[in-house]
Amino acid sequence: MAASGTPWSDRIFDIVVYVAILLVTVVTLYPFLNVLAISLNDSTDSVKGGITIYPRQFTLKNYDTIFAFSGLLQGLKISVLRTVIGTVLGLISSSMLAFTLSRVDFQGRKFVSTFLALTMYVSGGLIPFYILIKDLHMMGTFAVYVLPGLVSAFNVFIIRSFIDGIPYALQESAKLDGANDFTIYWRVILPLTKPALATIALFLAVGQWNSWFDTFLYNASKDNLTTLQYELMKVIQSTQTNADNFRGRNMVEVMASISPESVKMAITIIVTVPILVVYPFLQRYFVKGMTLGAVKS
Amino acid sequence: MKAVTAEVAKIDRPAKKKASRFFSTMLQQRYLYLMSIPFVIWVFVFSYLPLWGWTMAFQKFKPAKSFFEQDWVGFDYFKELFHDDTFFQALRNTLAMSVMGLIAGFTIPIILAILLNEVRQQMFKRVVQTISYLPHFVSWVVAAGIISKMLSTDNGVVNEVLVGLHLIHEPIQFMAKGNLFWSIVTASDVWKETGWNTIIYLAAIAGIGPELYEAARVDGASRLQQVWHITLPGIRSTIIILIIISIGHLISIGFEKQFLLGNNLVRDYSQTLDLYALNYGLGMGRYSFGTAINIFNSVVSVILLFTANGIFKKITKESII
C-alpha cells in the first residue's frame, strides 16, 4: 500500500535530517565568515558591533597594518619553508620505509615493522624529549622543525597498505629488466602511489603549517626562526586576557595598541587561507586514505 | 649429556649455513637495507632514546652531570607527586575533560554520519561534508582565537543569540568562568572534529549491504526503524574498536586546547596532567618531577588500554589486541 506515496513519518524524518544538517553547516561555517567580515571591516567601526557575515565598511587597512611588520613576513617565510621541507622529507622517508616493509622477501621486514609499530604506543613524554633535543644541540635551530617529526608510523602504514594493493608482478618484471630495488621504488612504486602520497602530503603539510608548540618550546627566543602560528598565538594570548606574562616583542605591543580585534582576525585569515585553498582538492584522496588506514589497523 | 651435545652440533651446522645465507641475502637486498636502516636509526633516536630519559624520574637530575654522576633518589619524586594537591586537581581536570570529550566525541559524529547518510542529493551531501571538514584543518591557535571571539562579551555571537532568545539577561563572561571551562573545551572539540570523525562511520555505513535495507522496506520499516535496526548494528564493531582506542588515550589528552583556551582565571579547571608537567617540569626546571608525571601518564594509559580491551572482549567479542 505504501508503494506509491511516502508515509508521513518518513517525510518528517526527512525534514528533521535536513534541518539538523543545515544547523550543523551554519554553526561550522558562521565563525569563519564572521572572522573574515571583521578582518575586512574598518576597525573603529567594528568596535560598534553588529558585523555578521559581510563587512559594513569595507577596507584592506587591517591587512596593510600587519604586513607592515617585518616579523610577520619573516614568520611567513619560516612557515612556508618548514612546510615545504618537512613535507618533502617526510614523504620520502615514509614512502621508502613503506616500500621496504611491503616487500615480503625483505628479511629485516618483521623487525623494522615491529620497531616502528611500537612507537605508536610508547613515548617518553614531554620532558625527556625536551632534554634529548637539548642534548642534540637542536635548540634554536631550523632542524628542530623538520627532523623530530620525520618518520611517523601511522603514515608509513597507510602508504604500505596502498603499495600492498599493487601487483608484485610489476616489480618482478622491472627486476628482469635489470632494475635494482631503489630504481623499482623510484620509477615503479612512487608514480603508482600518487593518491596515497597526496593524502600523506596533505597531513604532513597541515601538521607543519599548524604547529606552534615546537617554536614555543625550542625557538621562542630566536626572532628569525619563529613561525606564523606562533606569532598569531602571541597576539591572541596577549589580547585575550590582557594580564599575562608575555613580555611582548614589538609586534605584539604595537598590535595591542592599535585596534586588536580586527588585526587579530586579519592574521587569523592569513594563517587559515592556505589550508582553505588546498584541502577541498585533496578531499577524495584523504577520505580514501583515512578509511583504508582505519580498516587495516 | 651426549645426546644434548650431538643435538647442539646438529643445530650448529645448519645455523652456520643459515648465517651465511642471511648475509648473502643481505647483500642482495642491500638497497632495501640502505632504504630502511637510516630511518630505523632515526626512530631509535627520537622515539626510543626519550624512554631512557625515564631514569631521570628516579634521580635528582642535574643537566650538567653525566648519567653516572647523578644522585639516585628512588621513588621520592613519585611520593612527592602523590602528596601534591595540584596533582590531584590536574588528574581530576584531565579525567573530567576526557570523559566529557569521549561521550560527546562519540555520539555526535555518529549521529551526523547517520544524518548525512540519509541525504539523497549527492551534491548537497558533498558540499556539507567539505564544510564540516574545514575546522579540522585549522590549527588550535586559530580555533582558540575564533572560539574566544565567538564567546566574547562584546558582540560575541553566542551571547548575542542567548540574549536575543531571552535565555539570559546579560552577556556571560564565558572565558573567565572556571566552572564553564570543561564544557567550553568539549564544545570546541566537537565543533572542530565532528565532521572529520564522520569519515570512518560513513565508510562503515557504506559497507552495509543494500539488500538489508531492501528487505526492511518490503517489511514496511520506516526510515527511522531502518536506522535503528540496520545502520546502527552495522557500524557497531567500528564504534567499539574506536572506543577502545580512545579509552587508551583517556588520560593523555594533551594540553594544546587547554593551554590556548585557558587563562589564569580558570587555571584550577584548565590544568591537565601534561600542562602540569610542562609548568612544573620545564617552567620551573624540575625535570625529574616532570618526568615522574610523564611516567604516571604512560603507565595509566597502558592500564586503561588493556582494561578497556579486556572488558569489551568479554562483552562483545571485539578487540584490538
PDB file of C-alpha atoms in Angstrom, chain A:
ATOM      1  CA  MET A   1       0.000   0.000   0.000  1.00  0.00           C
ATOM      2  CA  ALA A   2       2.908   2.336   0.699  1.00  0.00           C
ATOM      3  CA  ALA A   3       4.430   1.711  -2.707  1.00  0.00           C
ATOM      4  CA  SER A   4       3.173   4.971  -4.236  1.00  0.00           C
ATOM      5  CA  GLY A   5       3.103   7.689  -1.558  1.00  0.00           C
ATOM      6  CA  THR A   6       5.788   8.299   1.089  1.00  0.00           C
ATOM      7  CA  PRO A   7       4.448   7.667   4.615  1.00  0.00           C
ATOM      8  CA  TRP A   8       4.163  10.813   6.747  1.00  0.00           C
ATOM      9  CA  SER A   9       6.660   9.523   9.292  1.00  0.00           C
ATOM     10  CA  ASP A  10       9.341   9.318   6.597  1.00  0.00           C
ATOM     11  CA  ARG A  11       8.556  12.833   5.453  1.00  0.00           C
ATOM     12  CA  ILE A  12       9.035  14.169   8.977  1.00  0.00           C
ATOM     13  CA  PHE A  13      12.243  12.157   9.171  1.00  0.00           C
ATOM     14  CA  ASP A  14      13.483  13.869   6.009  1.00  0.00           C
ATOM     15  CA  ILE A  15      12.658  17.304   7.382  1.00  0.00           C
ATOM     16  CA  VAL A  16      14.465  16.578  10.639  1.00  0.00           C
ATOM     17  CA  VAL A  17      17.518  15.337   8.727  1.00  0.00           C
ATOM     18  CA  TYR A  18      17.789  18.438   6.549  1.00  0.00           C
ATOM     19  CA  VAL A  19      17.155  20.908   9.367  1.00  0.00           C
ATOM     20  CA  ALA A  20      19.781  19.234  11.562  1.00  0.00           C
ATOM     21  CA  ILE A  21      22.351  19.180   8.777  1.00  0.00           C
ATOM     22  CA  LEU A  22      21.731  22.808   7.870  1.00  0.00           C
ATOM     23  CA  LEU A  23      22.155  23.726  11.511  1.00  0.00           C
ATOM     24  CA  VAL A  24      25.491  21.906  11.683  1.00  0.00           C
ATOM     25  CA  THR A  25      26.637  23.634   8.500  1.00  0.00           C
ATOM     26  CA  VAL A  26      25.722  27.084   9.803  1.00  0.00           C
ATOM     27  CA  VAL A  27      27.407  26.505  13.164  1.00  0.00           C
ATOM     28  CA  THR A  28      30.570  25.283  11.420  1.00  0.00           C
ATOM     29  CA  LEU A  29      30.769  27.980   8.790  1.00  0.00           C
ATOM     30  CA  TYR A  30      29.472  31.099  10.557  1.00  0.00           C
ATOM     31  CA  PRO A  31      32.555  31.709  12.739  1.00  0.00           C
ATOM     32  CA  PHE A  32      34.818  31.714   9.689  1.00  0.00           C
ATOM     33  CA  LEU A  33      32.605  34.105   7.733  1.00  0.00           C
ATOM     34  CA  ASN A  34      32.310  36.348  10.786  1.00  0.00           C
ATOM     35  CA  VAL A  35      36.082  36.477  11.232  1.00  0.00           C
ATOM     36  CA  LEU A  36      36.552  37.220   7.534  1.00  0.00           C
ATOM     37  CA  ALA A  37      33.964  40.008   7.655  1.00  0.00           C
ATOM     38  CA  ILE A  38      35.558  41.650  10.700  1.00  0.00           C
ATOM     39  CA  SER A  39      39.012  41.423   9.152  1.00  0.00           C
ATOM     40  CA  LEU A  40      37.719  43.296   6.087  1.00  0.00           C
ATOM     41  CA  ASN A  41      35.827  45.921   8.064  1.00  0.00           C
ATOM     42  CA  ASP A  42      37.092  49.286   9.277  1.00  0.00           C
ATOM     43  CA  SER A  43      38.453  48.609  12.763  1.00  0.00           C
ATOM     44  CA  THR A  44      36.914  51.591  14.576  1.00  0.00           C
ATOM     45  CA  ASP A  45      33.569  50.717  13.014  1.00  0.00           C
ATOM     46  CA  SER A  46      33.903  47.053  14.063  1.00  0.00           C
ATOM     47  CA  VAL A  47      34.021  48.062  17.716  1.00  0.00           C
ATOM     48  CA  LYS A  48      30.373  49.166  17.482  1.00  0.00           C
ATOM     49  CA  GLY A  49      29.488  45.538  16.851  1.00  0.00           C
ATOM     50  CA  GLY A  50      26.787  44.081  14.669  1.00  0.00           C
ATOM     51  CA  ILE A  51      29.083  42.659  11.969  1.00  0.00           C
ATOM     52  CA  THR A  52      27.823  39.282  10.883  1.00  0.00           C
ATOM     53  CA  ILE A  53      28.956  37.698   7.650  1.00  0.00           C
ATOM     54  CA  TYR A  54      29.740  40.706   5.451  1.00  0.00           C
ATOM     55  CA  PRO A  55      31.772  43.863   6.146  1.00  0.00           C
ATOM     56  CA  ARG A  56      29.885  47.122   6.799  1.00  0.00           C
ATOM     57  CA  GLN A  57      32.722  49.480   5.897  1.00  0.00           C
ATOM     58  CA  PHE A  58      34.998  47.579   3.590  1.00  0.00           C
ATOM     59  CA  THR A  59      38.737  48.200   3.919  1.00  0.00           C
ATOM     60  CA  LEU A  60      42.026  46.360   3.459  1.00  0.00           C
ATOM     61  CA  LYS A  61      43.747  48.526   6.041  1.00  0.00           C
ATOM     62  CA  ASN A  62      43.911  45.779   8.660  1.00  0.00           C
ATOM     63  CA  TYR A  63      45.915  43.637   6.270  1.00  0.00           C
ATOM     64  CA  ASP A  64      48.201  46.560   5.417  1.00  0.00           C
ATOM     65  CA  THR A  65      48.817  47.049   9.123  1.00  0.00           C
ATOM     66  CA  ILE A  66      50.011  43.520   9.715  1.00  0.00           C
ATOM     67  CA  PHE A  67      52.146  43.332   6.632  1.00  0.00           C
ATOM     68  CA  ALA A  68      53.924  46.487   7.789  1.00  0.00           C
ATOM     69  CA  PHE A  69      55.617  44.354  10.453  1.00  0.00           C
ATOM     70  CA  SER A  70      58.723  42.602   9.301  1.00  0.00           C
ATOM     71  CA  GLY A  71      58.133  39.976  11.995  1.00  0.00           C
ATOM     72  CA  LEU A  72      55.128  38.661  10.156  1.00  0.00           C
ATOM     73  CA  LEU A  73      56.868  38.336   6.791  1.00  0.00           C
ATOM     74  CA  GLN A  74      59.779  36.547   8.441  1.00  0.00           C
ATOM     75  CA  GLY A  75      57.279  34.258  10.190  1.00  0.00           C
ATOM     76  CA  LEU A  76      55.564  33.575   6.883  1.00  0.00           C
ATOM     77  CA  LYS A  77      58.887  32.677   5.296  1.00  0.00           C
ATOM     78  CA  ILE A  78      59.788  30.232   8.061  1.00  0.00           C
ATOM     79  CA  SER A  79      56.314  28.689   7.993  1.00  0.00           C
ATOM     80  CA  VAL A  80      56.452  28.146   4.238  1.00  0.00           C
ATOM     81  CA  LEU A  81      59.996  26.767   4.436  1.00  0.00           C
ATOM     82  CA  ARG A  82      59.216  24.277   7.189  1.00  0.00           C
ATOM     83  CA  THR A  83      56.038  23.200   5.412  1.00  0.00           C
ATOM     84  CA  VAL A  84      57.806  22.551   2.098  1.00  0.00           C
ATOM     85  CA  ILE A  85      60.947  20.927   3.503  1.00  0.00           C
ATOM     86  CA  GLY A  86      59.081  18.956   6.166  1.00  0.00           C
ATOM     87  CA  THR A  87      56.546  17.635   3.683  1.00  0.00           C
ATOM     88  CA  VAL A  88      59.100  16.602   1.049  1.00  0.00           C
ATOM     89  CA  LEU A  89      61.444  14.902   3.525  1.00  0.00           C
ATOM     90  CA  GLY A  90      58.514  13.281   5.332  1.00  0.00           C
ATOM     91  CA  LEU A  91      57.138  11.894   2.063  1.00  0.00           C
ATOM     92  CA  ILE A  92      60.494  10.462   1.010  1.00  0.00           C
ATOM     93  CA  SER A  93      61.169   8.831   4.362  1.00  0.00           C
ATOM     94  CA  SER A  94      57.714   7.337   4.883  1.00  0.00           C
ATOM     95  CA  SER A  95      57.419   6.052   1.319  1.00  0.00           C
ATOM     96  CA  MET A  96      60.882   4.471   1.400  1.00  0.00           C
ATOM     97  CA  LEU A  97      60.092   2.701   4.652  1.00  0.00           C
ATOM     98  CA  ALA A  98      56.668   1.706   3.373  1.00  0.00           C
ATOM     99  CA  PHE A  99      58.252   0.217   0.252  1.00  0.00           C
ATOM    100  CA  THR A 100      60.760  -1.880   2.158  1.00  0.00           C
ATOM    101  CA  LEU A 101      58.040  -3.060   4.547  1.00  0.00           C
ATOM    102  CA  SER A 102      55.785  -4.064   1.669  1.00  0.00           C
ATOM    103  CA  ARG A 103      58.476  -6.403   0.320  1.00  0.00           C
ATOM    104  CA  VAL A 104      57.585  -9.786   1.750  1.00  0.00           C
ATOM    105  CA  ASP A 105      61.058 -11.133   0.856  1.00  0.00           C
ATOM    106  CA  PHE A 106      62.886  -8.399   2.801  1.00  0.00           C
ATOM    107  CA  GLN A 107      64.468 -10.142   5.774  1.00  0.00           C
ATOM    108  CA  GLY A 108      64.539  -7.075   8.004  1.00  0.00           C
ATOM    109  CA  ARG A 109      60.810  -6.646   7.497  1.00  0.00           C
ATOM    110  CA  LYS A 110      59.474  -8.114  10.710  1.00  0.00           C
ATOM    111  CA  PHE A 111      61.961  -6.330  12.930  1.00  0.00           C
ATOM    112  CA  VAL A 112      61.504  -2.956  11.278  1.00  0.00           C
ATOM    113  CA  SER A 113      57.726  -3.082  11.324  1.00  0.00           C
ATOM    114  CA  THR A 114      57.540  -4.110  14.993  1.00  0.00           C
ATOM    115  CA  PHE A 115      60.130  -1.499  15.883  1.00  0.00           C
ATOM    116  CA  LEU A 116      58.029   1.103  14.119  1.00  0.00           C
ATOM    117  CA  ALA A 117      54.622  -0.052  15.362  1.00  0.00           C
ATOM    118  CA  LEU A 118      55.729   0.146  18.985  1.00  0.00           C
ATOM    119  CA  THR A 119      56.335   3.878  18.652  1.00  0.00           C
ATOM    120  CA  MET A 120      52.589   4.359  18.245  1.00  0.00           C
ATOM    121  CA  TYR A 121      52.042   3.140  21.806  1.00  0.00           C
ATOM    122  CA  VAL A 122      55.059   4.198  23.813  1.00  0.00           C
ATOM    123  CA  SER A 123      56.563   7.645  24.133  1.00  0.00           C
ATOM    124  CA  GLY A 124      58.927   9.120  26.643  1.00  0.00           C
ATOM    125  CA  GLY A 125      56.856  12.215  27.251  1.00  0.00           C
ATOM    126  CA  LEU A 126      57.467  15.887  27.011  1.00  0.00           C
ATOM    127  CA  ILE A 127      60.371  16.381  29.376  1.00  0.00           C
ATOM    128  CA  PRO A 128      62.674  13.525  28.296  1.00  0.00           C
ATOM    129  CA  PHE A 129      62.060  14.645  24.706  1.00  0.00           C
ATOM    130  CA  TYR A 130      62.967  18.216  25.586  1.00  0.00           C
ATOM    131  CA  ILE A 131      66.195  17.052  27.223  1.00  0.00           C
ATOM    132  CA  LEU A 132      67.013  14.946  24.149  1.00  0.00           C
ATOM    133  CA  ILE A 133      66.581  17.945  21.837  1.00  0.00           C
ATOM    134  CA  LYS A 134      68.783  19.954  24.175  1.00  0.00           C
ATOM    135  CA  ASP A 135      71.465  17.243  24.262  1.00  0.00           C
ATOM    136  CA  LEU A 136      71.431  17.002  20.471  1.00  0.00           C
ATOM    137  CA  HIS A 137      72.051  20.762  20.334  1.00  0.00           C
ATOM    138  CA  MET A 138      68.956  21.278  18.246  1.00  0.00           C
ATOM    139  CA  MET A 139      67.588  24.130  20.364  1.00  0.00           C
ATOM    140  CA  GLY A 140      67.370  27.333  18.381  1.00  0.00           C
ATOM    141  CA  THR A 141      67.832  25.651  15.009  1.00  0.00           C
ATOM    142  CA  PHE A 142      65.585  25.230  11.995  1.00  0.00           C
ATOM    143  CA  ALA A 143      66.237  21.477  12.058  1.00  0.00           C
ATOM    144  CA  VAL A 144      64.075  21.118  15.158  1.00  0.00           C
ATOM    145  CA  TYR A 145      61.029  21.792  12.966  1.00  0.00           C
ATOM    146  CA  VAL A 146      61.799  19.040  10.494  1.00  0.00           C
ATOM    147  CA  LEU A 147      63.896  16.243  11.989  1.00  0.00           C
ATOM    148  CA  PRO A 148      61.956  15.134  15.094  1.00  0.00           C
ATOM    149  CA  GLY A 149      58.748  14.566  13.125  1.00  0.00           C
ATOM    150  CA  LEU A 150      60.358  12.946  10.088  1.00  0.00           C
ATOM    151  CA  VAL A 151      59.004   9.400  10.338  1.00  0.00           C
ATOM    152  CA  SER A 152      55.506   8.720  11.558  1.00  0.00           C
ATOM    153  CA  ALA A 153      54.497   5.091  11.873  1.00  0.00           C
ATOM    154  CA  PHE A 154      50.887   5.911  11.024  1.00  0.00           C
ATOM    155  CA  ASN A 155      51.849   7.473   7.672  1.00  0.00           C
ATOM    156  CA  VAL A 156      54.192   4.608   6.831  1.00  0.00           C
ATOM    157  CA  PHE A 157      51.451   2.041   7.424  1.00  0.00           C
ATOM    158  CA  ILE A 158      48.911   3.933   5.326  1.00  0.00           C
ATOM    159  CA  ILE A 159      51.317   4.065   2.362  1.00  0.00           C
ATOM    160  CA  ARG A 160      52.267   0.427   2.844  1.00  0.00           C
ATOM    161  CA  SER A 161      48.713  -0.803   2.701  1.00  0.00           C
ATOM    162  CA  PHE A 162      48.383   1.138  -0.536  1.00  0.00           C
ATOM    163  CA  ILE A 163      51.540  -0.427  -2.007  1.00  0.00           C
ATOM    164  CA  ASP A 164      50.256  -3.865  -0.972  1.00  0.00           C
ATOM    165  CA  GLY A 165      47.455  -3.331  -3.473  1.00  0.00           C
ATOM    166  CA  ILE A 166      49.890  -3.022  -6.381  1.00  0.00           C
ATOM    167  CA  PRO A 167      50.582  -6.371  -8.092  1.00  0.00           C
ATOM    168  CA  TYR A 168      54.032  -7.726  -7.245  1.00  0.00           C
ATOM    169  CA  ALA A 169      54.457  -8.954 -10.819  1.00  0.00           C
ATOM    170  CA  LEU A 170      55.151  -5.357 -11.795  1.00  0.00           C
ATOM    171  CA  GLN A 171      58.225  -5.276  -9.564  1.00  0.00           C
ATOM    172  CA  GLU A 172      59.350  -8.669 -10.817  1.00  0.00           C
ATOM    173  CA  SER A 173      59.240  -7.666 -14.447  1.00  0.00           C
ATOM    174  CA  ALA A 174      61.159  -4.490 -13.637  1.00  0.00           C
ATOM    175  CA  LYS A 175      63.730  -6.690 -11.940  1.00  0.00           C
ATOM    176  CA  LEU A 176      64.035  -8.865 -15.060  1.00  0.00           C
ATOM    177  CA  ASP A 177      64.752  -5.679 -16.998  1.00  0.00           C
ATOM    178  CA  GLY A 178      67.714  -5.174 -14.696  1.00  0.00           C
ATOM    179  CA  ALA A 179      66.308  -2.620 -12.270  1.00  0.00           C
ATOM    180  CA  ASN A 180      67.636  -2.631  -8.725  1.00  0.00           C
ATOM    181  CA  ASP A 181      65.387  -2.178  -5.690  1.00  0.00           C
ATOM    182  CA  PHE A 182      65.979   1.548  -5.487  1.00  0.00           C
ATOM    183  CA  THR A 183      65.109   2.035  -9.151  1.00  0.00           C
ATOM    184  CA  ILE A 184      61.948  -0.004  -8.627  1.00  0.00           C
ATOM    185  CA  TYR A 185      60.990   2.241  -5.718  1.00  0.00           C
ATOM    186  CA  TRP A 186      61.722   5.420  -7.601  1.00  0.00           C
ATOM    187  CA  ARG A 187      60.434   4.531 -11.084  1.00  0.00           C
ATOM    188  CA  VAL A 188      57.677   1.994 -10.426  1.00  0.00           C
ATOM    189  CA  ILE A 189      56.291   2.358  -6.914  1.00  0.00           C
ATOM    190  CA  LEU A 190      56.379   6.125  -6.415  1.00  0.00           C
ATOM    191  CA  PRO A 191      54.410   7.001  -9.565  1.00  0.00           C
ATOM    192  CA  LEU A 192      51.800   4.359  -8.721  1.00  0.00           C
ATOM    193  CA  THR A 193      51.288   5.512  -5.140  1.00  0.00           C
ATOM    194  CA  LYS A 194      50.419   9.104  -6.016  1.00  0.00           C
ATOM    195  CA  PRO A 195      46.953   9.048  -4.391  1.00  0.00           C
ATOM    196  CA  ALA A 196      48.355   7.777  -1.091  1.00  0.00           C
ATOM    197  CA  LEU A 197      51.247  10.236  -1.292  1.00  0.00           C
ATOM    198  CA  ALA A 198      48.813  13.090  -1.877  1.00  0.00           C
ATOM    199  CA  THR A 199      46.936  12.171   1.296  1.00  0.00           C
ATOM    200  CA  ILE A 200      50.074  11.940   3.393  1.00  0.00           C
ATOM    201  CA  ALA A 201      51.434  15.139   1.855  1.00  0.00           C
ATOM    202  CA  LEU A 202      48.293  16.937   2.982  1.00  0.00           C
ATOM    203  CA  PHE A 203      48.564  15.571   6.519  1.00  0.00           C
ATOM    204  CA  LEU A 204      52.251  16.456   6.732  1.00  0.00           C
ATOM    205  CA  ALA A 205      51.798  19.917   5.259  1.00  0.00           C
ATOM    206  CA  VAL A 206      48.862  20.768   7.513  1.00  0.00           C
ATOM    207  CA  GLY A 207      50.763  19.476  10.539  1.00  0.00           C
ATOM    208  CA  GLN A 208      53.818  21.561   9.683  1.00  0.00           C
ATOM    209  CA  TRP A 209      51.839  24.670   8.853  1.00  0.00           C
ATOM    210  CA  ASN A 210      49.742  24.442  12.022  1.00  0.00           C
ATOM    211  CA  SER A 211      52.367  23.673  14.621  1.00  0.00           C
ATOM    212  CA  TRP A 212      53.350  26.344  17.082  1.00  0.00           C
ATOM    213  CA  PHE A 213      54.375  24.402  20.128  1.00  0.00           C
ATOM    214  CA  ASP A 214      57.854  23.480  18.918  1.00  0.00           C
ATOM    215  CA  THR A 215      58.540  27.149  18.259  1.00  0.00           C
ATOM    216  CA  PHE A 216      57.258  27.990  21.731  1.00  0.00           C
ATOM    217  CA  LEU A 217      59.386  25.308  23.328  1.00  0.00           C
ATOM    218  CA  TYR A 218      62.651  25.425  21.417  1.00  0.00           C
ATOM    219  CA  ASN A 219      62.896  28.607  19.360  1.00  0.00           C
ATOM    220  CA  ALA A 220      60.928  31.271  21.230  1.00  0.00           C
ATOM    221  CA  SER A 221      63.988  33.400  21.766  1.00  0.00           C
ATOM    222  CA  LYS A 222      65.096  33.237  18.136  1.00  0.00           C
ATOM    223  CA  ASP A 223      63.286  36.080  16.388  1.00  0.00           C
ATOM    224  CA  ASN A 224      64.311  34.939  12.925  1.00  0.00           C
ATOM    225  CA  LEU A 225      63.032  31.378  13.434  1.00  0.00           C
ATOM    226  CA  THR A 226      59.541  31.969  14.823  1.00  0.00           C
ATOM    227  CA  THR A 227      56.609  30.780  12.750  1.00  0.00           C
ATOM    228  CA  LEU A 228      53.345  32.407  11.734  1.00  0.00           C
ATOM    229  CA  GLN A 229      51.254  30.276  14.088  1.00  0.00           C
ATOM    230  CA  TYR A 230      53.482  31.222  16.992  1.00  0.00           C
ATOM    231  CA  GLU A 231      53.165  34.920  16.199  1.00  0.00           C
ATOM    232  CA  LEU A 232      49.400  34.517  15.983  1.00  0.00           C
ATOM    233  CA  MET A 233      49.407  32.652  19.275  1.00  0.00           C
ATOM    234  CA  LYS A 234      51.231  35.517  20.956  1.00  0.00           C
ATOM    235  CA  VAL A 235      48.854  38.120  19.563  1.00  0.00           C
ATOM    236  CA  ILE A 236      45.790  36.151  20.622  1.00  0.00           C
ATOM    237  CA  GLN A 237      47.090  35.296  24.074  1.00  0.00           C
ATOM    238  CA  SER A 238      48.254  38.837  24.749  1.00  0.00           C
ATOM    239  CA  THR A 239      44.930  40.456  23.940  1.00  0.00           C
ATOM    240  CA  GLN A 240      42.720  37.698  25.279  1.00  0.00           C
ATOM    241  CA  THR A 241      43.360  38.159  28.973  1.00  0.00           C
ATOM    242  CA  ASN A 242      45.319  41.425  28.949  1.00  0.00           C
ATOM    243  CA  ALA A 243      47.035  40.331  32.113  1.00  0.00           C
ATOM    244  CA  ASP A 244      49.505  37.753  31.022  1.00  0.00           C
ATOM    245  CA  ASN A 245      53.150  37.197  31.253  1.00  0.00           C
ATOM    246  CA  PHE A 246      54.008  37.647  27.611  1.00  0.00           C
ATOM    247  CA  ARG A 247      56.645  40.309  27.639  1.00  0.00           C
ATOM    248  CA  GLY A 248      55.706  41.325  24.121  1.00  0.00           C
ATOM    249  CA  ARG A 249      58.172  41.775  21.353  1.00  0.00           C
ATOM    250  CA  ASN A 250      57.488  44.935  19.384  1.00  0.00           C
ATOM    251  CA  MET A 251      54.936  43.250  17.115  1.00  0.00           C
ATOM    252  CA  VAL A 252      52.659  42.213  19.948  1.00  0.00           C
ATOM    253  CA  GLU A 253      52.905  45.568  21.684  1.00  0.00           C
ATOM    254  CA  VAL A 254      52.091  47.605  18.638  1.00  0.00           C
ATOM    255  CA  MET A 255      49.233  45.320  17.670  1.00  0.00           C
ATOM    256  CA  ALA A 256      47.691  45.591  21.067  1.00  0.00           C
ATOM    257  CA  SER A 257      47.858  49.376  20.856  1.00  0.00           C
ATOM    258  CA  ILE A 258      46.006  49.622  17.550  1.00  0.00           C
ATOM    259  CA  SER A 259      42.584  48.012  17.345  1.00  0.00           C
ATOM    260  CA  PRO A 260      43.475  44.463  18.318  1.00  0.00           C
ATOM    261  CA  GLU A 261      40.256  42.802  17.274  1.00  0.00           C
ATOM    262  CA  SER A 262      40.323  43.471  13.526  1.00  0.00           C
ATOM    263  CA  VAL A 263      44.035  42.874  13.210  1.00  0.00           C
ATOM    264  CA  LYS A 264      43.739  39.637  15.140  1.00  0.00           C
ATOM    265  CA  MET A 265      41.045  38.496  12.747  1.00  0.00           C
ATOM    266  CA  ALA A 266      43.144  39.512   9.741  1.00  0.00           C
ATOM    267  CA  ILE A 267      46.099  37.440  10.980  1.00  0.00           C
ATOM    268  CA  THR A 268      43.744  34.531  11.591  1.00  0.00           C
ATOM    269  CA  ILE A 269      42.595  34.725   7.981  1.00  0.00           C
ATOM    270  CA  ILE A 270      46.162  34.893   6.642  1.00  0.00           C
ATOM    271  CA  VAL A 271      47.081  31.799   8.642  1.00  0.00           C
ATOM    272  CA  THR A 272      43.973  29.912   7.514  1.00  0.00           C
ATOM    273  CA  VAL A 273      43.773  30.738   3.797  1.00  0.00           C
ATOM    274  CA  PRO A 274      46.487  28.382   2.501  1.00  0.00           C
ATOM    275  CA  ILE A 275      44.706  25.390   4.025  1.00  0.00           C
ATOM    276  CA  LEU A 276      41.336  26.575   2.815  1.00  0.00           C
ATOM    277  CA  VAL A 277      42.680  26.626  -0.732  1.00  0.00           C
ATOM    278  CA  VAL A 278      44.295  23.183  -0.664  1.00  0.00           C
ATOM    279  CA  TYR A 279      42.155  20.706   1.207  1.00  0.00           C
ATOM    280  CA  PRO A 280      38.964  20.559  -0.884  1.00  0.00           C
ATOM    281  CA  PHE A 281      41.030  19.422  -3.882  1.00  0.00           C
ATOM    282  CA  LEU A 282      42.610  16.579  -1.957  1.00  0.00           C
ATOM    283  CA  GLN A 283      39.385  15.542  -0.261  1.00  0.00           C
ATOM    284  CA  ARG A 284      38.694  12.410  -2.263  1.00  0.00           C
ATOM    285  CA  TYR A 285      42.230  11.159  -1.605  1.00  0.00           C
ATOM    286  CA  PHE A 286      42.246  11.669   2.152  1.00  0.00           C
ATOM    287  CA  VAL A 287      38.778  10.218   2.634  1.00  0.00           C
ATOM    288  CA  LYS A 288      40.011   7.067   0.929  1.00  0.00           C
ATOM    289  CA  GLY A 289      43.305   7.123   2.835  1.00  0.00           C
ATOM    290  CA  MET A 290      41.640   7.579   6.211  1.00  0.00           C
ATOM    291  CA  THR A 291      39.239   4.731   5.589  1.00  0.00           C
ATOM    292  CA  LEU A 292      41.961   2.421   4.361  1.00  0.00           C
ATOM    293  CA  GLY A 293      44.183   3.201   7.346  1.00  0.00           C
ATOM    294  CA  ALA A 294      41.336   2.656   9.765  1.00  0.00           C
ATOM    295  CA  VAL A 295      40.261  -0.651   8.304  1.00  0.00           C
ATOM    296  CA  LYS A 296      43.779  -2.071   8.151  1.00  0.00           C
ATOM    297  CA  SER A 297      44.871  -1.029  11.623  1.00  0.00           C
TER     298      SER A 297
END
